[in-house]
CSV table of C-alpha atoms and ligand atoms in Angstrom, one decimal:
chain,number,residue,atom,x,y,z
A,299,MET,CA,4.4,18.1,-12.5
A,300,ALA,CA,7.7,17.2,-10.8
A,301,LYS,CA,10.3,14.5,-11.2
A,302,TYR,CA,13.2,13.0,-9.2
A,303,GLU,CA,16.7,12.7,-10.6
A,304,ILE,CA,18.7,9.9,-9.0
A,305,VAL,CA,22.4,9.1,-9.5
A,306,GLY,CA,22.7,5.4,-8.6
A,307,GLY,CA,25.5,3.4,-6.9
A,308,ASN,CA,25.7,4.9,-3.5
A,309,ARG,CA,25.5,2.6,-0.5
A,310,LEU,CA,22.8,3.6,1.9
A,311,GLU,CA,24.1,4.2,5.5
A,312,GLY,CA,22.8,5.8,8.7
A,313,ASN,CA,19.3,6.1,10.3
A,314,VAL,CA,15.9,6.7,8.9
A,315,VAL,CA,12.8,7.6,11.0
A,316,ILE,CA,9.5,6.1,9.8
A,317,SER,CA,6.4,8.4,9.8
A,318,GLY,CA,2.9,7.6,10.8
A,319,ALA,CA,1.0,5.0,8.7
A,320,LYS,CA,-0.8,6.5,5.7
A,321,ASN,CA,-3.4,3.7,5.6
A,322,ALA,CA,-4.1,4.0,9.3
A,323,VAL,CA,-4.4,7.8,9.4
A,324,VAL,CA,-6.7,8.0,6.3
A,325,ALA,CA,-9.2,5.9,8.3
A,326,ILE,CA,-8.6,7.6,11.7
A,327,LEU,CA,-9.1,11.2,10.4
A,328,PRO,CA,-12.7,10.5,9.1
A,329,ALA,CA,-13.4,8.7,12.4
A,330,THR,CA,-13.1,12.1,14.2
A,331,LEU,CA,-16.4,13.1,12.5
A,332,LEU,CA,-18.2,10.5,14.7
A,333,VAL,CA,-17.8,12.9,17.7
A,334,GLN,CA,-18.9,16.4,18.4
A,335,GLY,CA,-15.8,17.6,20.1
A,336,VAL,CA,-12.0,17.8,19.7
A,337,CYS,CA,-9.6,15.1,18.7
A,338,ARG,CA,-5.8,15.3,18.6
A,339,ILE,CA,-4.1,12.9,16.3
A,340,GLU,CA,-0.4,12.5,16.7
A,341,ASN,CA,2.3,11.0,14.4
A,342,VAL,CA,0.4,12.2,11.3
A,343,PRO,CA,2.5,12.1,8.1
A,344,ASN,CA,2.4,15.4,6.2
A,345,ILE,CA,1.6,13.8,2.8
A,346,SER,CA,-0.8,14.9,0.1
A,347,ASP,CA,-3.4,12.2,0.9
A,348,VAL,CA,-3.6,13.6,4.4
A,349,ARG,CA,-3.7,17.2,3.3
A,350,ILE,CA,-6.6,16.5,0.9
A,351,LEU,CA,-8.5,14.5,3.6
A,352,LEU,CA,-8.1,17.3,6.1
A,353,ASP,CA,-9.5,19.7,3.5
A,354,ILE,CA,-12.4,17.4,2.9
A,355,ILE,CA,-13.1,17.4,6.7
A,356,ARG,CA,-12.8,21.2,6.6
A,357,SER,CA,-15.4,21.3,3.9
A,358,LEU,CA,-17.9,19.9,6.5
A,359,LYS,CA,-17.1,23.0,8.7
A,360,ALA,CA,-14.8,21.3,11.1
A,361,LYS,CA,-11.9,23.4,12.4
A,362,VAL,CA,-8.6,21.6,11.5
A,363,ARG,CA,-5.1,22.8,12.4
A,364,TRP,CA,-1.6,21.3,12.7
A,365,THR,CA,-0.4,22.0,16.2
A,366,ASP,CA,3.1,20.8,15.3
A,367,ASP,CA,4.8,19.1,12.4
A,368,SER,CA,2.9,15.8,13.0
A,369,THR,CA,0.0,16.6,15.3
A,370,VAL,CA,-3.5,17.6,13.9
A,371,GLU,CA,-6.3,19.0,16.1
A,372,ILE,CA,-9.8,18.5,14.7
A,373,ASP,CA,-12.7,20.3,16.3
A,374,THR,CA,-16.0,19.0,15.0
A,375,THR,CA,-18.3,21.1,17.2
A,376,GLU,CA,-19.6,23.1,14.3
A,377,VAL,CA,-19.8,20.3,11.8
A,378,GLU,CA,-23.1,20.0,10.0
A,379,TYR,CA,-24.1,17.3,7.6
A,380,CYS,CA,-23.4,18.1,4.0
A,381,GLU,CA,-21.8,16.4,0.9
A,382,PRO,CA,-18.0,16.4,1.1
A,383,ASP,CA,-16.5,18.5,-1.7
A,384,PRO,CA,-16.5,16.2,-4.7
A,385,LYS,CA,-13.5,18.0,-6.3
A,386,LEU,CA,-11.4,16.9,-3.3
A,387,VAL,CA,-13.1,13.5,-2.8
A,388,THR,CA,-12.1,12.5,-6.4
A,389,GLN,CA,-8.5,13.2,-5.8
A,390,MET,CA,-7.8,10.3,-3.5
A,391,ARG,CA,-8.9,6.7,-2.7
A,392,ALA,CA,-9.5,6.8,1.0
A,393,SER,CA,-12.1,9.6,0.7
A,394,TYR,CA,-14.6,6.8,0.5
A,395,TYR,CA,-14.3,6.5,4.3
A,396,MET,CA,-16.5,9.6,4.4
A,397,MET,CA,-19.4,7.3,3.5
A,398,GLY,CA,-19.0,5.2,6.7
A,399,ALA,CA,-18.3,8.2,8.9
A,400,LEU,CA,-21.2,10.3,7.7
A,401,LEU,CA,-23.6,7.3,7.7
A,402,GLY,CA,-22.4,6.5,11.3
A,403,ARG,CA,-22.8,10.1,12.5
A,404,TYR,CA,-25.8,11.4,10.6
A,405,GLY,CA,-27.6,8.3,9.2
A,406,GLN,CA,-27.0,9.4,5.7
A,407,ALA,CA,-24.1,10.1,3.2
A,408,HIS,CA,-23.9,11.5,-0.3
A,409,VAL,CA,-20.3,11.1,-1.5
A,410,ALA,CA,-18.6,11.2,-4.9
A,411,LEU,CA,-16.8,8.0,-6.0
A,412,PRO,CA,-13.1,8.1,-5.0
A,413,GLY,CA,-10.1,8.6,-7.2
A,414,GLY,CA,-6.6,7.5,-6.3
A,415,CYS,CA,-4.2,4.9,-7.7
A,416,ASN,CA,-5.8,3.0,-10.5
A,417,PHE,CA,-3.5,0.1,-10.9
A,418,ALA,CA,-6.5,-2.3,-10.8
A,419,ALA,CA,-10.3,-2.3,-10.8
A,420,ARG,CA,-11.1,-1.2,-7.3
A,421,PRO,CA,-14.8,-2.0,-6.8
A,422,ILE,CA,-16.8,-1.0,-3.6
A,423,ASP,CA,-19.4,-3.8,-3.7
A,424,GLN,CA,-18.3,-5.1,-0.3
A,425,HIS,CA,-18.7,-1.6,1.2
A,426,VAL,CA,-22.2,-1.4,-0.2
A,427,LYS,CA,-23.0,-4.9,1.0
A,428,GLY,CA,-22.1,-3.7,4.5
A,429,PHE,CA,-24.2,-0.6,4.3
A,430,LEU,CA,-27.2,-2.5,3.0
A,431,ALA,CA,-26.9,-5.1,5.8
A,432,LEU,CA,-26.9,-2.2,8.3
A,433,GLY,CA,-30.4,-1.2,7.0
A,434,ALA,CA,-29.4,1.5,4.6
A,435,ASP,CA,-30.7,2.1,1.1
A,436,VAL,CA,-27.8,2.6,-1.3
A,437,THR,CA,-28.0,4.3,-4.7
A,438,GLU,CA,-24.9,4.2,-6.9
A,439,THR,CA,-24.4,6.4,-10.0
A,440,ASP,CA,-21.3,6.7,-12.2
A,441,ASP,CA,-20.2,9.6,-10.0
A,442,PHE,CA,-21.8,9.3,-6.6
A,443,VAL,CA,-23.0,6.9,-3.8
A,444,ASP,CA,-26.1,8.0,-2.0
A,445,ILE,CA,-26.8,6.3,1.3
A,446,LYS,CA,-29.9,6.7,3.4
A,447,ALA,CA,-31.6,4.9,6.3
A,448,GLY,CA,-34.0,2.3,4.9
A,449,PRO,CA,-37.7,1.8,5.9
A,450,ASP,CA,-36.7,-0.3,9.0
A,451,GLY,CA,-34.0,2.2,10.1
A,452,LEU,CA,-30.3,1.5,10.7
A,453,HIS,CA,-29.3,-1.3,13.0
A,454,GLY,CA,-26.4,-3.6,13.8
A,455,ALA,CA,-26.0,-6.7,11.6
A,456,ARG,CA,-23.8,-9.7,10.9
A,457,ILE,CA,-21.8,-9.1,7.7
A,458,SER,CA,-19.7,-11.8,6.1
A,459,LEU,CA,-17.4,-10.2,3.5
A,460,ASP,CA,-17.0,-12.2,0.3
A,461,VAL,CA,-13.4,-10.7,-0.1
A,462,VAL,CA,-11.0,-9.7,2.6
A,463,SER,CA,-11.3,-6.0,2.1
A,464,VAL,CA,-9.4,-3.3,4.2
A,465,GLY,CA,-11.7,-0.6,2.9
A,466,ALA,CA,-14.9,-2.4,3.5
A,467,THR,CA,-13.8,-3.4,7.0
A,468,VAL,CA,-13.0,0.2,7.8
A,469,ASN,CA,-16.2,1.6,6.3
A,470,ILE,CA,-18.4,-0.8,8.2
A,471,MET,CA,-16.6,-0.1,11.5
A,472,LEU,CA,-17.1,3.6,11.0
A,473,ALA,CA,-20.8,3.2,10.1
A,474,ALA,CA,-21.5,0.8,13.0
A,475,ALA,CA,-19.7,2.4,16.0
A,476,LEU,CA,-22.7,4.6,16.9
A,477,MET,CA,-25.4,2.3,15.5
A,478,GLU,CA,-27.9,0.6,17.8
A,479,GLY,CA,-27.2,-3.1,18.3
A,480,GLN,CA,-24.2,-5.3,17.6
A,481,THR,CA,-22.4,-5.6,14.3
A,482,ILE,CA,-20.2,-8.5,13.4
A,483,ILE,CA,-17.8,-8.4,10.5
A,484,GLU,CA,-16.8,-11.9,9.3
A,485,ASN,CA,-13.8,-12.4,7.0
A,486,ALA,CA,-12.6,-9.0,8.1
A,487,ALA,CA,-9.2,-7.6,7.1
A,488,LYS,CA,-6.5,-8.0,9.8
A,489,GLU,CA,-4.0,-5.3,8.8
A,490,PRO,CA,-2.3,-3.2,11.5
A,491,HIS,CA,-4.2,-0.2,10.3
A,492,ILE,CA,-7.5,-1.9,11.1
A,493,VAL,CA,-6.3,-2.5,14.6
A,494,ASP,CA,-5.2,1.1,14.9
A,495,LEU,CA,-8.6,2.4,13.8
A,496,ALA,CA,-10.3,0.1,16.3
A,497,ASN,CA,-8.0,1.3,19.1
A,498,PHE,CA,-8.7,4.9,18.2
A,499,LEU,CA,-12.5,4.3,18.2
A,500,ASN,CA,-12.3,2.5,21.6
A,501,THR,CA,-10.2,5.4,23.0
A,502,MET,CA,-13.2,7.6,22.0
A,503,GLY,CA,-15.6,5.2,23.9
A,504,ALA,CA,-16.6,2.7,21.2
A,505,ARG,CA,-16.9,-0.9,22.0
A,506,ILE,CA,-15.0,-2.8,19.3
A,507,SER,CA,-13.4,-6.2,19.9
A,508,GLY,CA,-11.6,-8.7,17.7
A,509,ALA,CA,-9.8,-6.2,15.5
A,510,GLY,CA,-6.7,-8.0,14.0
A,511,THR,CA,-8.7,-11.3,13.7
A,512,ASP,CA,-11.1,-12.2,10.9
A,513,THR,CA,-14.1,-11.5,13.1
A,514,ILE,CA,-14.7,-8.0,14.5
A,515,LYS,CA,-17.5,-7.2,16.9
A,516,ILE,CA,-18.9,-3.7,17.2
A,517,LYS,CA,-21.4,-2.9,20.0
A,518,GLY,CA,-23.0,0.4,19.0
A,519,VAL,CA,-22.8,3.1,21.7
A,520,GLU,CA,-25.0,6.3,22.1
A,521,LYS,CA,-22.2,8.8,21.9
A,522,LEU,CA,-18.4,9.0,21.5
A,523,HIS,CA,-16.1,11.6,23.0
A,524,GLY,CA,-13.0,13.4,21.7
A,525,ALA,CA,-9.6,11.8,22.3
A,526,THR,CA,-5.9,12.1,21.7
A,527,TYR,CA,-4.3,9.3,19.8
A,528,ALA,CA,-0.9,8.5,18.1
A,529,VAL,CA,-1.0,6.7,14.8
A,530,ILE,CA,1.2,3.6,14.4
A,531,PRO,CA,4.3,3.7,12.2
A,532,ASP,CA,3.9,3.0,8.5
A,533,GLN,CA,4.7,-0.7,7.8
A,534,ILE,CA,4.9,-0.1,4.0
A,535,GLU,CA,7.1,3.0,4.3
A,536,ALA,CA,9.5,1.0,6.6
A,537,GLY,CA,9.4,-1.9,4.2
A,538,THR,CA,10.2,0.4,1.3
A,539,TYR,CA,13.4,1.7,3.0
A,540,MET,CA,14.4,-1.9,4.0
A,541,ALA,CA,14.0,-3.0,0.3
A,542,ALA,CA,16.0,0.0,-0.8
A,543,VAL,CA,18.9,-1.1,1.4
A,544,VAL,CA,18.7,-4.6,0.1
A,545,ALA,CA,18.7,-3.3,-3.5
A,546,ALA,CA,21.3,-0.6,-3.3
A,547,GLY,CA,23.4,-2.2,-0.5
A,548,GLY,CA,24.2,-0.6,2.8
A,549,ASP,CA,23.7,-0.7,6.5
A,550,VAL,CA,20.7,1.3,7.8
A,551,LEU,CA,18.8,1.5,11.2
A,552,VAL,CA,15.1,1.9,10.4
A,553,GLN,CA,13.7,3.6,13.5
A,554,ASN,CA,10.1,4.1,14.8
A,555,VAL,CA,8.8,0.7,13.6
A,556,ILE,CA,6.8,-2.1,15.2
A,557,PRO,CA,8.9,-5.2,14.4
A,558,LYS,CA,5.9,-7.5,14.7
A,559,HIS,CA,4.2,-5.6,11.8
A,560,MET,CA,7.3,-6.0,9.7
A,561,GLU,CA,7.8,-9.8,10.1
A,562,CYS,CA,6.1,-10.6,6.8
A,563,ILE,CA,8.7,-8.4,5.1
A,564,THR,CA,11.7,-9.1,7.3
A,565,THR,CA,11.5,-12.8,6.7
A,566,ARG,CA,11.6,-12.4,2.9
A,567,LEU,CA,14.5,-10.0,2.9
A,568,ARG,CA,16.4,-12.4,5.2
A,569,GLU,CA,15.7,-15.2,2.8
A,570,MET,CA,17.4,-13.0,0.1
A,571,GLY,CA,20.5,-12.7,2.2
A,572,ALA,CA,20.0,-9.5,4.1
A,573,ARG,CA,21.3,-9.4,7.7
A,574,ILE,CA,18.4,-8.1,9.8
A,575,THR,CA,18.4,-7.4,13.5
A,576,GLU,CA,15.2,-6.4,15.3
A,577,TYR,CA,15.2,-4.1,18.4
A,578,ASP,CA,12.2,-2.9,20.4
A,579,ASP,CA,11.2,-0.1,18.0
A,580,SER,CA,13.8,-0.3,15.2
A,581,ILE,CA,15.3,-2.7,12.7
A,582,ARG,CA,18.8,-2.8,11.3
A,583,VAL,CA,19.2,-3.9,7.7
A,584,VAL,CA,22.6,-4.8,6.3
A,585,ARG,CA,23.2,-6.0,2.7
A,586,ASP,CA,26.8,-6.4,1.7
A,587,GLY,CA,27.1,-9.6,-0.5
A,588,PRO,CA,25.0,-10.9,-3.4
A,589,MET,CA,21.3,-11.6,-2.9
A,590,ARG,CA,19.7,-14.9,-3.3
A,591,ARG,CA,16.6,-15.5,-5.4
A,592,ILE,CA,13.3,-16.1,-3.6
A,593,THR,CA,9.7,-16.9,-4.2
A,594,VAL,CA,7.0,-14.6,-2.9
A,595,LYS,CA,3.2,-14.6,-3.0
A,596,THR,CA,1.4,-11.5,-1.8
A,597,MET,CA,-1.5,-12.1,0.6
A,598,PRO,CA,-3.6,-10.1,3.0
A,599,TYR,CA,-2.0,-9.5,6.4
A,600,PRO,CA,-0.1,-11.3,8.0
A,601,GLY,CA,1.0,-12.4,4.6
A,602,PHE,CA,3.5,-10.4,2.4
A,603,PRO,CA,1.7,-7.1,1.5
A,604,THR,CA,0.6,-6.4,-2.0
A,605,ASP,CA,1.8,-2.8,-1.3
A,606,MET,CA,5.4,-4.2,-1.2
A,607,GLN,CA,5.1,-6.2,-4.5
A,608,ALA,CA,6.8,-3.6,-6.6
A,609,GLN,CA,9.6,-2.9,-4.1
A,610,ILE,CA,10.6,-6.6,-3.6
A,611,CYS,CA,10.4,-7.0,-7.4
A,612,VAL,CA,13.4,-4.6,-7.7
A,613,CYS,CA,15.4,-6.7,-5.2
A,614,MET,CA,14.6,-9.8,-7.2
A,615,ALA,CA,15.7,-8.1,-10.4
A,616,ILE,CA,19.3,-7.8,-9.1
A,617,ALA,CA,19.4,-11.1,-7.1
A,618,ASN,CA,21.2,-14.2,-8.2
A,619,GLY,CA,19.0,-16.7,-10.1
A,620,ILE,CA,15.3,-16.8,-11.0
A,621,SER,CA,12.7,-15.4,-8.5
A,622,ARG,CA,9.0,-15.8,-8.7
A,623,LEU,CA,6.5,-13.2,-7.5
A,624,THR,CA,2.8,-14.0,-7.4
A,625,GLU,CA,0.1,-11.4,-6.8
A,626,SER,CA,-3.1,-12.5,-5.1
A,627,VAL,CA,-4.8,-9.2,-4.3
A,628,TYR,CA,-4.6,-7.1,-7.5
A,629,GLU,CA,-3.8,-9.1,-10.6
A,630,THR,CA,-2.9,-6.1,-12.8
A,631,ARG,CA,-0.5,-4.4,-10.3
A,632,PHE,CA,2.6,-5.6,-12.2
A,633,PHE,CA,1.7,-3.4,-15.2
A,634,GLY,CA,2.3,-0.3,-13.1
A,635,TYR,CA,6.1,-0.6,-13.1
A,636,CYS,CA,7.5,-3.8,-14.8
A,637,THR,CA,7.8,-2.2,-18.2
A,638,GLU,CA,9.7,0.7,-16.7
A,639,LEU,CA,12.0,-1.7,-14.8
A,640,GLN,CA,12.6,-3.6,-18.1
A,641,HIS,CA,13.7,-0.2,-19.6
A,642,MET,CA,16.3,-0.3,-16.8
A,643,GLY,CA,17.5,-3.7,-17.8
A,644,ALA,CA,15.4,-5.9,-15.6
A,645,ASN,CA,14.5,-9.3,-16.9
A,646,ILE,CA,10.8,-9.8,-16.0
A,647,VAL,CA,8.3,-12.1,-17.7
A,648,ILE,CA,4.6,-11.7,-16.5
A,649,ASN,CA,2.3,-14.7,-16.9
A,650,GLY,CA,-1.1,-14.0,-15.4
A,651,LYS,CA,-0.7,-13.6,-11.6
A,652,THR,CA,3.0,-14.5,-11.6
A,653,ALA,CA,6.1,-12.6,-12.6
A,654,THR,CA,9.3,-14.6,-13.3
A,655,VAL,CA,12.2,-12.3,-12.5
A,656,THR,CA,15.7,-13.4,-13.7
A,657,GLY,CA,18.3,-11.5,-11.8
A,658,THR,CA,20.8,-9.4,-13.7
A,659,ASP,CA,24.2,-8.0,-12.4
A,660,GLN,CA,23.2,-4.4,-12.8
A,661,LEU,CA,20.3,-2.2,-13.6
A,662,VAL,CA,21.0,0.8,-15.8
A,663,GLY,CA,19.7,4.3,-15.3
A,664,ASN,CA,16.9,5.5,-17.6
A,665,THR,CA,14.0,8.0,-17.7
A,666,VAL,CA,10.9,6.2,-16.3
A,667,THR,CA,7.4,7.2,-15.3
A,668,ALA,CA,5.5,6.4,-12.0
A,669,LYS,CA,2.0,5.2,-12.6
A,670,ASP,CA,1.0,4.7,-9.0
A,671,LEU,CA,2.3,5.3,-5.5
A,672,ARG,CA,4.2,2.0,-4.9
A,673,ALA,CA,5.2,1.7,-8.5
A,674,GLY,CA,6.9,5.1,-8.1
A,675,ALA,CA,8.6,3.9,-4.9
A,676,ALA,CA,10.0,0.9,-6.7
A,677,LEU,CA,11.4,3.0,-9.6
A,678,ILE,CA,13.2,5.2,-7.0
A,679,ILE,CA,14.7,2.1,-5.4
A,680,ALA,CA,15.7,0.8,-8.9
A,681,GLY,CA,17.3,4.2,-9.6
A,682,LEU,CA,19.3,4.0,-6.3
A,683,ALA,CA,20.6,0.6,-7.3
A,684,ALA,CA,21.2,1.3,-11.0
A,685,GLU,CA,24.4,2.5,-12.7
A,686,GLY,CA,24.1,6.0,-13.9
A,687,THR,CA,21.3,8.5,-13.7
A,688,THR,CA,17.6,7.7,-13.4
A,689,THR,CA,14.8,10.2,-13.8
A,690,VAL,CA,11.4,9.2,-12.3
A,691,LYS,CA,8.6,11.3,-13.7
A,692,ASN,CA,5.1,11.8,-12.2
A,693,ILE,CA,6.4,11.7,-8.7
A,694,HIS,CA,3.2,13.3,-7.4
A,695,TYR,CA,2.0,9.7,-6.9
A,696,VAL,CA,4.9,9.0,-4.6
A,697,GLU,CA,4.4,12.2,-2.6
A,698,ARG,CA,0.9,11.0,-1.8
A,699,GLY,CA,2.3,8.4,0.5
A,700,TYR,CA,5.9,9.1,1.5
A,701,GLU,CA,6.7,12.0,3.8
A,702,ARG,CA,10.0,13.9,3.3
A,703,LEU,CA,11.3,11.1,1.0
A,704,ILE,CA,14.1,13.2,-0.6
A,705,GLU,CA,15.3,14.3,2.9
A,706,LYS,CA,15.2,10.8,4.3
A,707,PHE,CA,17.1,9.2,1.3
A,708,THR,CA,19.6,12.1,1.2
A,709,GLN,CA,20.4,11.6,4.8
A,710,LEU,CA,21.2,7.9,4.0
A,711,GLY,CA,23.7,9.0,1.4
A,712,ALA,CA,21.6,8.8,-1.7
A,713,SER,CA,22.1,11.2,-4.6
A,714,ILE,CA,18.5,12.2,-5.3
A,715,ARG,CA,16.9,15.6,-6.1
A,716,ARG,CA,13.4,16.9,-7.0
A,717,ILE,CA,13.0,18.9,-10.2
A,718,GLU,CA,9.8,20.9,-11.0
A,719,GLU,CA,9.0,20.3,-14.7
B,70,EPZ,C1,-6.3,-0.7,0.9
B,70,EPZ,O1,-7.0,-0.5,-0.3
B,70,EPZ,C2,-5.0,0.1,0.8
B,70,EPZ,N1,-5.4,1.6,0.7
B,70,EPZ,C3,-4.2,-0.3,-0.4
B,70,EPZ,O2,-3.0,0.4,-0.3
B,70,EPZ,C4,-3.9,-1.8,-0.3
B,70,EPZ,O3,-3.2,-2.2,-1.5
B,70,EPZ,C5,-5.1,-2.6,-0.1
B,70,EPZ,O4,-5.9,-2.1,1.0
B,70,EPZ,C6,-4.8,-4.0,0.2
B,70,EPZ,O5,-4.0,-4.1,1.4
B,70,EPZ,C7,-5.8,2.2,1.8
B,70,EPZ,O6,-5.8,1.6,2.9
B,70,EPZ,C8,-6.2,3.6,1.7
B,70,EPZ,P1,-9.1,-3.8,-0.4
B,70,EPZ,P2,-8.5,-1.0,-0.5
B,70,EPZ,O7,-10.5,-3.4,-0.2
B,70,EPZ,O8,-9.2,-0.9,0.8
B,70,EPZ,C9,-11.3,-6.4,-3.7
B,70,EPZ,C10,-1.3,1.9,-1.0
B,70,EPZ,O9,-0.4,1.7,-1.8
B,70,EPZ,N2,-12.4,-5.7,-3.3
B,70,EPZ,O10,-8.5,-4.5,0.8
B,70,EPZ,O11,-9.1,-0.4,-1.6
B,70,EPZ,C11,-10.2,-5.5,-4.4
B,70,EPZ,O12,-10.5,-5.4,-5.8
B,70,EPZ,C12,-2.7,1.4,-1.3
B,70,EPZ,O13,-1.2,2.4,0.1
B,70,EPZ,C13,-13.7,-6.0,-3.9
B,70,EPZ,O14,-13.8,-6.9,-4.7
B,70,EPZ,O15,-8.2,-2.6,-0.8
B,70,EPZ,C14,-8.9,-6.2,-4.1
B,70,EPZ,O16,-8.8,-7.3,-5.0
B,70,EPZ,C15,-2.8,0.9,-2.7
B,70,EPZ,N3,-14.8,-5.3,-3.5
B,70,EPZ,C16,-9.2,-6.9,-2.7
B,70,EPZ,O17,-10.6,-6.9,-2.5
B,70,EPZ,C17,-14.7,-4.3,-2.6
B,70,EPZ,O18,-15.8,-3.7,-2.2
B,70,EPZ,C18,-8.6,-6.1,-1.6
B,70,EPZ,O19,-9.0,-4.7,-1.7
B,70,EPZ,C19,-13.5,-4.0,-2.0
B,70,EPZ,C20,-12.4,-4.7,-2.4
């Protein structure tokens, strides 16, 4: 296990370059299995979730190699249907996209249930609802999901999701791209990474329209061909660095972003008092004076992302006045980090879906433990803003989703180092 040691109090200044979007690339990489050929995916973050997913794809006999620091070439010519290695599948959450990819390519899938951050119950009933609607028989055990074509075969279908689900929307798109007939997903997720997957599939010859709206149409095609595609910048990584500047103070140019994707975050940080300037592909964040309290409710895109809940909570913890933070996607997400922040002097009272955060002048360094990816990111931000030294343990969670974090924060003037325990 490893930990980060942070000496707080340094202003953050300079430039940070955002990597490719984790939640886009973990959907795009399984999509390469839909073709028998070669795909080149650019702007791929070298993070543990990606490395595990590439090993899962290798376990299906695909040839996978990094052609440079951020480009992956995947040759699926020799791929044959088999069960992805369960030891790898259970190490991350997005491995469940192998279900949609294998069902779409081979008409069947036998995949272990995923692992990953367990800050909340993360059911897959909407994924199963989609597979059943597409004509599959689905058998679920405590460890596996087994999906086979039903007696009437696989076919396009109209699927109305009961919950706006990123994962279910992705899995249905992967399953339906090569399926005969038209599939319509209603109440679909609209996140930038859904649009990125649809753009990649269309680059390979799929016929998907409506991605980014709540209704996505997929006209199944006979065959897809290999393609080269660059993943969009990571909205949540960018938001994390922006929140760090607001919490620790400073003046940072966040580069390689799509400002439109950041609006839901930019508006809230501006409300707190940050001075934010948007350029074509970068955003400058300046925070000099005191921050104002705000009220935030997390919502599916284009609302304020649940994956930024923990990070904005740290900003609230050192703002003037009483802020309110309501979680509408994962009710139990607060418990991944609020207790740790309280050990650093934060004044947070959780009541059901809402946390009331009373700003204090200063957080105080302490030894804290990350319990999931974004909770860990928030504790790092708290450490940067706090007086004294903070040790964040279990940072393997953080390294699942943040590429070269130590290097990027160090370049901004932070005092942060990684220690193997
Ligand atoms: C994706 O998770 C992201 N992960 C999560 O980011 C993110 O928090 C989440 O979307 C919401 O934006 C990846 O993209 C790999 P959902 P996912 O299905 O797909 C309920 C991070 O930090 N639901 O959109 O698992 C569910 O319980 C990670 O990068 C069902 O009820 O989320 C939740 O309340 C953490 N049944 C809501 O829908 C289902 O079958 C949204 O979940 C599926 C979901």
